[in-house]
């Protein structure tokens, strides 16, 4: 649930874009309380499902049209202020403290440098490791805040839109069960520390088993 995730992040002091939820067709008669340009997507889902170049709309007439197409397919809608910049993702492994592996940019050739369903599912352009200063320190603080609020996680990603010039960041979502294949962002980030996919998977499994054993012991006491 991208909307509840954003509300949680906002409560933790993590910056998010203004947003509004549209659940039924009649709701579209009332525009968002914030101005465009808008970014329109499904409230639920993974792999950028339903996101295309049309997801960016300058005004509410266009935003309502895209939202209508999603609602007619039975998909609740989240409308946000479009955040200029680039998409960045921060892969994290579980540990005594969260282990931030680095910052990865999914490449895009789309308007606004957005990541569409085609780019996410087919991965024609791939990922690249980048130096995200001056935003990286703030994103590490976000990871710590999320970890403290939600408890240990075996591995996850935090996704952002970031202005590469100012470093201003807008949190998009976090993925608790992200893709962990050889070409994934998490494996690319791990490679800078000498870890291949097998090492990443081994760490995840070991941490998960230790975490669950600790929970079982606490429940038995």
JSON list of C-alpha atoms in Angstrom, two decimals:
[
{"chain": "A", "resi": 1, "resn": "UNK", "atom": "CA", "xyz": [0.00, 0.00, 0.00]},
{"chain": "A", "resi": 2, "resn": "UNK", "atom": "CA", "xyz": [1.97, 2.96, -1.31]},
{"chain": "A", "resi": 3, "resn": "UNK", "atom": "CA", "xyz": [-0.27, 5.50, 0.42]},
{"chain": "A", "resi": 4, "resn": "UNK", "atom": "CA", "xyz": [0.01, 4.02, 3.93]},
{"chain": "A", "resi": 5, "resn": "UNK", "atom": "CA", "xyz": [3.75, 3.63, 3.36]},
{"chain": "A", "resi": 6, "resn": "UNK", "atom": "CA", "xyz": [4.03, 7.35, 2.57]},
{"chain": "A", "resi": 7, "resn": "UNK", "atom": "CA", "xyz": [1.98, 8.30, 5.62]},
{"chain": "A", "resi": 8, "resn": "UNK", "atom": "CA", "xyz": [4.31, 6.17, 7.75]},
{"chain": "A", "resi": 9, "resn": "UNK", "atom": "CA", "xyz": [7.38, 7.78, 6.17]},
{"chain": "A", "resi": 10, "resn": "UNK", "atom": "CA", "xyz": [5.97, 11.27, 6.71]},
{"chain": "A", "resi": 11, "resn": "UNK", "atom": "CA", "xyz": [5.38, 10.48, 10.39]},
{"chain": "A", "resi": 12, "resn": "UNK", "atom": "CA", "xyz": [9.06, 9.46, 10.64]},
{"chain": "A", "resi": 13, "resn": "UNK", "atom": "CA", "xyz": [10.21, 12.77, 9.15]},
{"chain": "A", "resi": 14, "resn": "UNK", "atom": "CA", "xyz": [11.04, 11.32, 5.72]},
{"chain": "A", "resi": 15, "resn": "UNK", "atom": "CA", "xyz": [10.03, 13.74, 2.93]},
{"chain": "A", "resi": 16, "resn": "UNK", "atom": "CA", "xyz": [7.22, 12.58, 0.64]},
{"chain": "A", "resi": 17, "resn": "UNK", "atom": "CA", "xyz": [5.26, 14.27, -2.15]},
{"chain": "A", "resi": 18, "resn": "UNK", "atom": "CA", "xyz": [1.76, 15.61, -1.58]},
{"chain": "A", "resi": 19, "resn": "UNK", "atom": "CA", "xyz": [-0.74, 12.90, -2.49]},
{"chain": "A", "resi": 20, "resn": "UNK", "atom": "CA", "xyz": [-4.41, 12.01, -2.78]},
{"chain": "A", "resi": 21, "resn": "UNK", "atom": "CA", "xyz": [-6.22, 8.68, -3.07]},
{"chain": "A", "resi": 22, "resn": "UNK", "atom": "CA", "xyz": [-9.02, 7.99, -5.55]},
{"chain": "A", "resi": 23, "resn": "UNK", "atom": "CA", "xyz": [-10.99, 4.81, -4.90]},
{"chain": "A", "resi": 24, "resn": "UNK", "atom": "CA", "xyz": [-14.20, 5.25, -6.95]},
{"chain": "A", "resi": 25, "resn": "UNK", "atom": "CA", "xyz": [-15.10, 7.04, -10.17]},
{"chain": "A", "resi": 26, "resn": "UNK", "atom": "CA", "xyz": [-17.20, 9.74, -8.48]},
{"chain": "A", "resi": 27, "resn": "UNK", "atom": "CA", "xyz": [-14.13, 10.89, -6.53]},
{"chain": "A", "resi": 28, "resn": "UNK", "atom": "CA", "xyz": [-12.56, 12.19, -9.75]},
{"chain": "A", "resi": 29, "resn": "UNK", "atom": "CA", "xyz": [-14.98, 15.14, -9.77]},
{"chain": "A", "resi": 30, "resn": "UNK", "atom": "CA", "xyz": [-12.86, 16.69, -7.00]},
{"chain": "A", "resi": 31, "resn": "UNK", "atom": "CA", "xyz": [-9.28, 17.55, -8.03]},
{"chain": "A", "resi": 32, "resn": "UNK", "atom": "CA", "xyz": [-6.37, 17.14, -5.59]},
{"chain": "A", "resi": 33, "resn": "UNK", "atom": "CA", "xyz": [-5.82, 19.99, -3.14]},
{"chain": "A", "resi": 34, "resn": "UNK", "atom": "CA", "xyz": [-2.35, 20.58, -4.59]},
{"chain": "A", "resi": 35, "resn": "UNK", "atom": "CA", "xyz": [-1.41, 21.87, -8.06]},
{"chain": "A", "resi": 36, "resn": "UNK", "atom": "CA", "xyz": [0.09, 19.88, -10.92]},
{"chain": "A", "resi": 37, "resn": "UNK", "atom": "CA", "xyz": [2.02, 18.56, -12.60]},
{"chain": "A", "resi": 38, "resn": "UNK", "atom": "CA", "xyz": [0.69, 15.24, -11.34]},
{"chain": "A", "resi": 39, "resn": "UNK", "atom": "CA", "xyz": [1.98, 11.69, -11.29]},
{"chain": "A", "resi": 40, "resn": "UNK", "atom": "CA", "xyz": [-0.81, 9.10, -11.47]},
{"chain": "A", "resi": 41, "resn": "UNK", "atom": "CA", "xyz": [-0.30, 5.45, -10.52]},
{"chain": "A", "resi": 42, "resn": "UNK", "atom": "CA", "xyz": [-1.96, 2.52, -8.79]},
{"chain": "A", "resi": 43, "resn": "UNK", "atom": "CA", "xyz": [-2.17, 2.66, -5.00]},
{"chain": "A", "resi": 44, "resn": "UNK", "atom": "CA", "xyz": [-1.14, -1.00, -4.86]},
{"chain": "A", "resi": 45, "resn": "UNK", "atom": "CA", "xyz": [1.13, -3.14, -7.00]},
{"chain": "A", "resi": 46, "resn": "UNK", "atom": "CA", "xyz": [4.75, -3.87, -7.81]},
{"chain": "A", "resi": 47, "resn": "UNK", "atom": "CA", "xyz": [7.21, -3.66, -10.72]},
{"chain": "A", "resi": 48, "resn": "UNK", "atom": "CA", "xyz": [5.88, -0.19, -11.69]},
{"chain": "A", "resi": 49, "resn": "UNK", "atom": "CA", "xyz": [2.69, -1.88, -12.86]},
{"chain": "A", "resi": 50, "resn": "UNK", "atom": "CA", "xyz": [0.54, 0.47, -14.96]},
{"chain": "A", "resi": 51, "resn": "UNK", "atom": "CA", "xyz": [3.12, 3.28, -15.09]},
{"chain": "A", "resi": 52, "resn": "UNK", "atom": "CA", "xyz": [3.80, 4.78, -18.52]},
{"chain": "A", "resi": 53, "resn": "UNK", "atom": "CA", "xyz": [4.76, 8.12, -20.03]},
{"chain": "A", "resi": 54, "resn": "UNK", "atom": "CA", "xyz": [1.06, 9.09, -19.62]},
{"chain": "A", "resi": 55, "resn": "UNK", "atom": "CA", "xyz": [1.44, 8.87, -15.84]},
{"chain": "A", "resi": 56, "resn": "UNK", "atom": "CA", "xyz": [2.84, 12.44, -15.88]},
{"chain": "A", "resi": 57, "resn": "UNK", "atom": "CA", "xyz": [0.09, 15.02, -16.47]},
{"chain": "A", "resi": 58, "resn": "UNK", "atom": "CA", "xyz": [0.33, 18.81, -16.33]},
{"chain": "A", "resi": 59, "resn": "UNK", "atom": "CA", "xyz": [-3.25, 19.41, -15.19]},
{"chain": "A", "resi": 60, "resn": "UNK", "atom": "CA", "xyz": [-6.17, 17.62, -13.58]},
{"chain": "A", "resi": 61, "resn": "UNK", "atom": "CA", "xyz": [-8.05, 17.05, -16.83]},
{"chain": "A", "resi": 62, "resn": "UNK", "atom": "CA", "xyz": [-5.21, 14.82, -17.96]},
{"chain": "A", "resi": 63, "resn": "UNK", "atom": "CA", "xyz": [-4.68, 13.39, -14.48]},
{"chain": "A", "resi": 64, "resn": "UNK", "atom": "CA", "xyz": [-8.36, 12.46, -14.16]},
{"chain": "A", "resi": 65, "resn": "UNK", "atom": "CA", "xyz": [-8.26, 10.76, -17.57]},
{"chain": "A", "resi": 66, "resn": "UNK", "atom": "CA", "xyz": [-5.34, 8.53, -16.55]},
{"chain": "A", "resi": 67, "resn": "UNK", "atom": "CA", "xyz": [-6.90, 7.86, -13.13]},
{"chain": "A", "resi": 68, "resn": "UNK", "atom": "CA", "xyz": [-10.17, 6.90, -14.81]},
{"chain": "A", "resi": 69, "resn": "UNK", "atom": "CA", "xyz": [-8.44, 4.27, -16.94]},
{"chain": "A", "resi": 70, "resn": "UNK", "atom": "CA", "xyz": [-6.95, 2.69, -13.81]},
{"chain": "A", "resi": 71, "resn": "UNK", "atom": "CA", "xyz": [-10.19, 2.81, -11.82]},
{"chain": "A", "resi": 72, "resn": "UNK", "atom": "CA", "xyz": [-12.10, 1.21, -14.69]},
{"chain": "A", "resi": 73, "resn": "UNK", "atom": "CA", "xyz": [-9.70, -1.73, -14.39]},
{"chain": "A", "resi": 74, "resn": "UNK", "atom": "CA", "xyz": [-10.53, -2.02, -10.69]},
{"chain": "A", "resi": 75, "resn": "UNK", "atom": "CA", "xyz": [-7.32, -0.41, -9.46]},
{"chain": "A", "resi": 76, "resn": "UNK", "atom": "CA", "xyz": [-7.45, 2.25, -6.71]},
{"chain": "A", "resi": 77, "resn": "UNK", "atom": "CA", "xyz": [-5.35, 5.28, -7.65]},
{"chain": "A", "resi": 78, "resn": "UNK", "atom": "CA", "xyz": [-2.70, 7.39, -5.95]},
{"chain": "A", "resi": 79, "resn": "UNK", "atom": "CA", "xyz": [-2.13, 10.88, -7.40]},
{"chain": "A", "resi": 80, "resn": "UNK", "atom": "CA", "xyz": [0.97, 12.79, -6.33]},
{"chain": "A", "resi": 81, "resn": "UNK", "atom": "CA", "xyz": [2.83, 15.96, -7.09]},
{"chain": "A", "resi": 82, "resn": "UNK", "atom": "CA", "xyz": [5.31, 15.03, -9.79]},
{"chain": "A", "resi": 83, "resn": "UNK", "atom": "CA", "xyz": [8.84, 15.25, -8.37]},
{"chain": "A", "resi": 84, "resn": "UNK", "atom": "CA", "xyz": [11.44, 16.31, -10.95]},
{"chain": "A", "resi": 85, "resn": "UNK", "atom": "CA", "xyz": [14.81, 14.58, -10.92]},
{"chain": "A", "resi": 86, "resn": "UNK", "atom": "CA", "xyz": [15.86, 10.95, -11.25]},
{"chain": "A", "resi": 87, "resn": "UNK", "atom": "CA", "xyz": [14.86, 7.68, -9.60]},
{"chain": "A", "resi": 88, "resn": "UNK", "atom": "CA", "xyz": [17.34, 6.27, -7.10]},
{"chain": "A", "resi": 89, "resn": "UNK", "atom": "CA", "xyz": [17.11, 3.14, -5.02]},
{"chain": "A", "resi": 90, "resn": "UNK", "atom": "CA", "xyz": [18.96, 2.28, -1.80]},
{"chain": "A", "resi": 91, "resn": "UNK", "atom": "CA", "xyz": [19.45, -1.49, -1.27]},
{"chain": "A", "resi": 92, "resn": "UNK", "atom": "CA", "xyz": [19.83, -2.60, 2.36]},
{"chain": "A", "resi": 93, "resn": "UNK", "atom": "CA", "xyz": [20.75, -5.88, 4.06]},
{"chain": "A", "resi": 94, "resn": "UNK", "atom": "CA", "xyz": [19.69, -6.80, 7.57]},
{"chain": "A", "resi": 95, "resn": "UNK", "atom": "CA", "xyz": [22.25, -6.87, 10.35]},
{"chain": "A", "resi": 96, "resn": "UNK", "atom": "CA", "xyz": [22.81, -5.75, 13.93]},
{"chain": "A", "resi": 97, "resn": "UNK", "atom": "CA", "xyz": [22.18, -2.40, 12.25]},
{"chain": "A", "resi": 98, "resn": "UNK", "atom": "CA", "xyz": [20.88, -2.02, 8.70]},
{"chain": "A", "resi": 99, "resn": "UNK", "atom": "CA", "xyz": [23.67, -2.41, 6.14]},
{"chain": "A", "resi": 100, "resn": "UNK", "atom": "CA", "xyz": [23.30, 0.21, 3.41]},
{"chain": "A", "resi": 101, "resn": "UNK", "atom": "CA", "xyz": [24.99, -1.21, 0.32]},
{"chain": "A", "resi": 102, "resn": "UNK", "atom": "CA", "xyz": [25.01, 1.98, -1.72]},
{"chain": "A", "resi": 103, "resn": "UNK", "atom": "CA", "xyz": [22.85, 4.01, -4.09]},
{"chain": "A", "resi": 104, "resn": "UNK", "atom": "CA", "xyz": [21.77, 2.67, -7.47]},
{"chain": "A", "resi": 105, "resn": "UNK", "atom": "CA", "xyz": [20.16, 4.49, -10.38]},
{"chain": "A", "resi": 106, "resn": "UNK", "atom": "CA", "xyz": [17.77, 2.58, -12.64]},
{"chain": "A", "resi": 107, "resn": "UNK", "atom": "CA", "xyz": [18.42, 4.01, -16.11]},
{"chain": "A", "resi": 108, "resn": "UNK", "atom": "CA", "xyz": [15.53, 5.65, -17.96]},
{"chain": "A", "resi": 109, "resn": "UNK", "atom": "CA", "xyz": [14.92, 7.01, -21.44]},
{"chain": "A", "resi": 110, "resn": "UNK", "atom": "CA", "xyz": [11.37, 8.15, -20.60]},
{"chain": "A", "resi": 111, "resn": "UNK", "atom": "CA", "xyz": [9.95, 11.67, -20.14]},
{"chain": "A", "resi": 112, "resn": "UNK", "atom": "CA", "xyz": [10.88, 13.01, -16.71]},
{"chain": "A", "resi": 113, "resn": "UNK", "atom": "CA", "xyz": [13.35, 10.12, -16.31]},
{"chain": "A", "resi": 114, "resn": "UNK", "atom": "CA", "xyz": [10.56, 8.02, -14.83]},
{"chain": "A", "resi": 115, "resn": "UNK", "atom": "CA", "xyz": [10.66, 4.23, -14.50]},
{"chain": "A", "resi": 116, "resn": "UNK", "atom": "CA", "xyz": [7.82, 2.70, -16.47]},
{"chain": "A", "resi": 117, "resn": "UNK", "atom": "CA", "xyz": [6.41, -0.82, -16.27]},
{"chain": "A", "resi": 118, "resn": "UNK", "atom": "CA", "xyz": [8.33, -1.71, -19.45]},
{"chain": "A", "resi": 119, "resn": "UNK", "atom": "CA", "xyz": [11.64, -0.55, -17.98]},
{"chain": "A", "resi": 120, "resn": "UNK", "atom": "CA", "xyz": [11.04, -2.30, -14.66]},
{"chain": "A", "resi": 121, "resn": "UNK", "atom": "CA", "xyz": [9.86, -5.64, -16.06]},
{"chain": "A", "resi": 122, "resn": "UNK", "atom": "CA", "xyz": [12.04, -5.96, -19.17]},
{"chain": "A", "resi": 123, "resn": "UNK", "atom": "CA", "xyz": [15.09, -4.10, -17.78]},
{"chain": "A", "resi": 124, "resn": "UNK", "atom": "CA", "xyz": [16.48, -3.05, -21.20]},
{"chain": "A", "resi": 125, "resn": "UNK", "atom": "CA", "xyz": [18.69, -0.29, -19.78]},
{"chain": "A", "resi": 126, "resn": "UNK", "atom": "CA", "xyz": [19.79, -1.79, -16.48]},
{"chain": "A", "resi": 127, "resn": "UNK", "atom": "CA", "xyz": [21.20, -0.05, -13.41]},
{"chain": "A", "resi": 128, "resn": "UNK", "atom": "CA", "xyz": [24.29, 1.91, -12.45]},
{"chain": "A", "resi": 129, "resn": "UNK", "atom": "CA", "xyz": [26.01, 2.66, -9.16]},
{"chain": "A", "resi": 130, "resn": "UNK", "atom": "CA", "xyz": [26.26, 6.39, -8.50]},
{"chain": "A", "resi": 131, "resn": "UNK", "atom": "CA", "xyz": [27.62, 8.86, -5.99]},
{"chain": "A", "resi": 132, "resn": "UNK", "atom": "CA", "xyz": [24.42, 10.39, -4.57]},
{"chain": "A", "resi": 133, "resn": "UNK", "atom": "CA", "xyz": [26.02, 13.14, -2.48]},
{"chain": "A", "resi": 134, "resn": "UNK", "atom": "CA", "xyz": [24.68, 15.36, -0.99]},
{"chain": "A", "resi": 135, "resn": "UNK", "atom": "CA", "xyz": [21.51, 13.23, -0.61]},
{"chain": "A", "resi": 136, "resn": "UNK", "atom": "CA", "xyz": [23.18, 9.97, 0.45]},
{"chain": "A", "resi": 137, "resn": "UNK", "atom": "CA", "xyz": [23.73, 10.88, 4.11]},
{"chain": "A", "resi": 138, "resn": "UNK", "atom": "CA", "xyz": [20.07, 11.89, 4.44]},
{"chain": "A", "resi": 139, "resn": "UNK", "atom": "CA", "xyz": [18.95, 8.64, 2.82]},
{"chain": "A", "resi": 140, "resn": "UNK", "atom": "CA", "xyz": [21.06, 6.65, 5.28]},
{"chain": "A", "resi": 141, "resn": "UNK", "atom": "CA", "xyz": [19.27, 8.48, 8.09]},
{"chain": "A", "resi": 142, "resn": "UNK", "atom": "CA", "xyz": [15.95, 7.54, 6.46]},
{"chain": "A", "resi": 143, "resn": "UNK", "atom": "CA", "xyz": [16.98, 3.87, 6.46]},
{"chain": "A", "resi": 144, "resn": "UNK", "atom": "CA", "xyz": [17.80, 4.07, 10.17]},
{"chain": "A", "resi": 145, "resn": "UNK", "atom": "CA", "xyz": [14.48, 5.77, 10.96]},
{"chain": "A", "resi": 146, "resn": "UNK", "atom": "CA", "xyz": [12.46, 3.19, 9.02]},
{"chain": "A", "resi": 147, "resn": "UNK", "atom": "CA", "xyz": [14.39, 0.31, 10.60]},
{"chain": "A", "resi": 148, "resn": "UNK", "atom": "CA", "xyz": [13.82, 1.67, 14.10]},
{"chain": "A", "resi": 149, "resn": "UNK", "atom": "CA", "xyz": [10.08, 2.06, 13.50]},
{"chain": "A", "resi": 150, "resn": "UNK", "atom": "CA", "xyz": [9.34, -1.23, 11.73]},
{"chain": "A", "resi": 151, "resn": "UNK", "atom": "CA", "xyz": [11.83, -3.65, 13.25]},
{"chain": "A", "resi": 152, "resn": "UNK", "atom": "CA", "xyz": [14.49, -5.86, 11.65]},
{"chain": "A", "resi": 153, "resn": "UNK", "atom": "CA", "xyz": [14.07, -6.82, 7.98]},
{"chain": "A", "resi": 154, "resn": "UNK", "atom": "CA", "xyz": [16.09, -9.43, 6.11]},
{"chain": "A", "resi": 155, "resn": "UNK", "atom": "CA", "xyz": [16.66, -7.17, 3.09]},
{"chain": "A", "resi": 156, "resn": "UNK", "atom": "CA", "xyz": [14.83, -4.31, 1.40]},
{"chain": "A", "resi": 157, "resn": "UNK", "atom": "CA", "xyz": [15.10, -1.28, -0.87]},
{"chain": "A", "resi": 158, "resn": "UNK", "atom": "CA", "xyz": [14.09, 2.34, -0.34]},
{"chain": "A", "resi": 159, "resn": "UNK", "atom": "CA", "xyz": [13.12, 4.13, -3.55]},
{"chain": "A", "resi": 160, "resn": "UNK", "atom": "CA", "xyz": [13.35, 7.89, -4.16]},
{"chain": "A", "resi": 161, "resn": "UNK", "atom": "CA", "xyz": [13.11, 10.72, -6.64]},
{"chain": "A", "resi": 162, "resn": "UNK", "atom": "CA", "xyz": [16.16, 12.95, -6.20]},
{"chain": "A", "resi": 163, "resn": "UNK", "atom": "CA", "xyz": [17.15, 16.28, -7.73]},
{"chain": "A", "resi": 164, "resn": "UNK", "atom": "CA", "xyz": [20.79, 15.57, -8.68]},
{"chain": "A", "resi": 165, "resn": "UNK", "atom": "CA", "xyz": [21.72, 19.25, -8.42]},
{"chain": "A", "resi": 166, "resn": "UNK", "atom": "CA", "xyz": [20.24, 20.22, -5.06]},
{"chain": "A", "resi": 167, "resn": "UNK", "atom": "CA", "xyz": [20.17, 16.76, -3.48]},
{"chain": "A", "resi": 168, "resn": "UNK", "atom": "CA", "xyz": [16.52, 17.29, -2.55]},
{"chain": "A", "resi": 169, "resn": "UNK", "atom": "CA", "xyz": [14.90, 13.87, -2.13]},
{"chain": "A", "resi": 170, "resn": "UNK", "atom": "CA", "xyz": [11.31, 12.61, -2.18]},
{"chain": "A", "resi": 171, "resn": "UNK", "atom": "CA", "xyz": [10.61, 9.14, -0.83]},
{"chain": "A", "resi": 172, "resn": "UNK", "atom": "CA", "xyz": [8.52, 6.91, -3.10]},
{"chain": "A", "resi": 173, "resn": "UNK", "atom": "CA", "xyz": [8.20, 3.55, -1.37]},
{"chain": "A", "resi": 174, "resn": "UNK", "atom": "CA", "xyz": [10.13, 0.72, 0.22]},
{"chain": "A", "resi": 175, "resn": "UNK", "atom": "CA", "xyz": [10.17, -2.82, -1.09]},
{"chain": "A", "resi": 176, "resn": "UNK", "atom": "CA", "xyz": [10.42, -5.50, 1.57]},
{"chain": "A", "resi": 177, "resn": "UNK", "atom": "CA", "xyz": [10.77, -8.38, -0.90]},
{"chain": "A", "resi": 178, "resn": "UNK", "atom": "CA", "xyz": [12.63, -6.81, -3.83]},
{"chain": "A", "resi": 179, "resn": "UNK", "atom": "CA", "xyz": [14.12, -8.61, -6.82]},
{"chain": "A", "resi": 180, "resn": "UNK", "atom": "CA", "xyz": [17.37, -10.28, -5.85]},
{"chain": "A", "resi": 181, "resn": "UNK", "atom": "CA", "xyz": [18.48, -11.75, -9.20]},
{"chain": "A", "resi": 182, "resn": "UNK", "atom": "CA", "xyz": [21.98, -11.37, -10.63]},
{"chain": "A", "resi": 183, "resn": "UNK", "atom": "CA", "xyz": [21.00, -8.23, -12.56]},
{"chain": "A", "resi": 184, "resn": "UNK", "atom": "CA", "xyz": [19.15, -6.64, -9.64]},
{"chain": "A", "resi": 185, "resn": "UNK", "atom": "CA", "xyz": [19.96, -3.35, -7.96]},
{"chain": "A", "resi": 186, "resn": "UNK", "atom": "CA", "xyz": [20.73, -5.11, -4.69]},
{"chain": "A", "resi": 187, "resn": "UNK", "atom": "CA", "xyz": [23.32, -7.42, -6.31]},
{"chain": "A", "resi": 188, "resn": "UNK", "atom": "CA", "xyz": [24.90, -4.53, -8.20]},
{"chain": "A", "resi": 189, "resn": "UNK", "atom": "CA", "xyz": [25.26, -2.55, -4.97]},
{"chain": "A", "resi": 190, "resn": "UNK", "atom": "CA", "xyz": [26.64, -5.59, -3.14]},
{"chain": "A", "resi": 191, "resn": "UNK", "atom": "CA", "xyz": [29.27, -6.12, -5.84]},
{"chain": "A", "resi": 192, "resn": "UNK", "atom": "CA", "xyz": [31.15, -3.00, -4.74]},
{"chain": "A", "resi": 193, "resn": "UNK", "atom": "CA", "xyz": [31.82, -4.83, -1.45]},
{"chain": "A", "resi": 194, "resn": "UNK", "atom": "CA", "xyz": [32.96, -8.01, -3.19]},
{"chain": "A", "resi": 195, "resn": "UNK", "atom": "CA", "xyz": [29.68, -9.88, -2.73]},
{"chain": "A", "resi": 196, "resn": "UNK", "atom": "CA", "xyz": [28.17, -11.89, -5.59]},
{"chain": "A", "resi": 197, "resn": "UNK", "atom": "CA", "xyz": [24.58, -13.11, -5.66]},
{"chain": "A", "resi": 198, "resn": "UNK", "atom": "CA", "xyz": [25.39, -16.25, -3.66]},
{"chain": "A", "resi": 199, "resn": "UNK", "atom": "CA", "xyz": [26.96, -14.15, -0.91]},
{"chain": "A", "resi": 200, "resn": "UNK", "atom": "CA", "xyz": [23.93, -11.85, -0.78]},
{"chain": "A", "resi": 201, "resn": "UNK", "atom": "CA", "xyz": [21.54, -14.80, -0.55]},
{"chain": "A", "resi": 202, "resn": "UNK", "atom": "CA", "xyz": [23.70, -16.46, 2.09]},
{"chain": "A", "resi": 203, "resn": "UNK", "atom": "CA", "xyz": [23.68, -13.31, 4.22]},
{"chain": "A", "resi": 204, "resn": "UNK", "atom": "CA", "xyz": [19.91, -12.90, 3.87]},
{"chain": "A", "resi": 205, "resn": "UNK", "atom": "CA", "xyz": [19.23, -16.52, 4.86]},
{"chain": "A", "resi": 206, "resn": "UNK", "atom": "CA", "xyz": [21.64, -16.47, 7.80]},
{"chain": "A", "resi": 207, "resn": "UNK", "atom": "CA", "xyz": [20.31, -13.18, 9.15]},
{"chain": "A", "resi": 208, "resn": "UNK", "atom": "CA", "xyz": [16.71, -14.33, 8.69]},
{"chain": "A", "resi": 209, "resn": "UNK", "atom": "CA", "xyz": [17.30, -17.58, 10.58]},
{"chain": "A", "resi": 210, "resn": "UNK", "atom": "CA", "xyz": [19.08, -15.77, 13.43]},
{"chain": "A", "resi": 211, "resn": "UNK", "atom": "CA", "xyz": [16.31, -13.16, 13.59]},
{"chain": "A", "resi": 212, "resn": "UNK", "atom": "CA", "xyz": [13.57, -15.80, 13.72]},
{"chain": "A", "resi": 213, "resn": "UNK", "atom": "CA", "xyz": [15.44, -17.83, 16.33]},
{"chain": "A", "resi": 214, "resn": "UNK", "atom": "CA", "xyz": [15.64, -14.74, 18.53]},
{"chain": "A", "resi": 215, "resn": "UNK", "atom": "CA", "xyz": [11.90, -14.15, 18.14]},
{"chain": "A", "resi": 216, "resn": "UNK", "atom": "CA", "xyz": [11.13, -17.78, 19.05]},
{"chain": "A", "resi": 217, "resn": "UNK", "atom": "CA", "xyz": [13.29, -17.58, 22.18]},
{"chain": "A", "resi": 218, "resn": "UNK", "atom": "CA", "xyz": [11.56, -14.39, 23.27]},
{"chain": "A", "resi": 219, "resn": "UNK", "atom": "CA", "xyz": [8.13, -15.96, 22.78]},
{"chain": "A", "resi": 220, "resn": "UNK", "atom": "CA", "xyz": [9.13, -19.02, 24.82]},
{"chain": "A", "resi": 221, "resn": "UNK", "atom": "CA", "xyz": [10.30, -16.93, 27.79]}
]
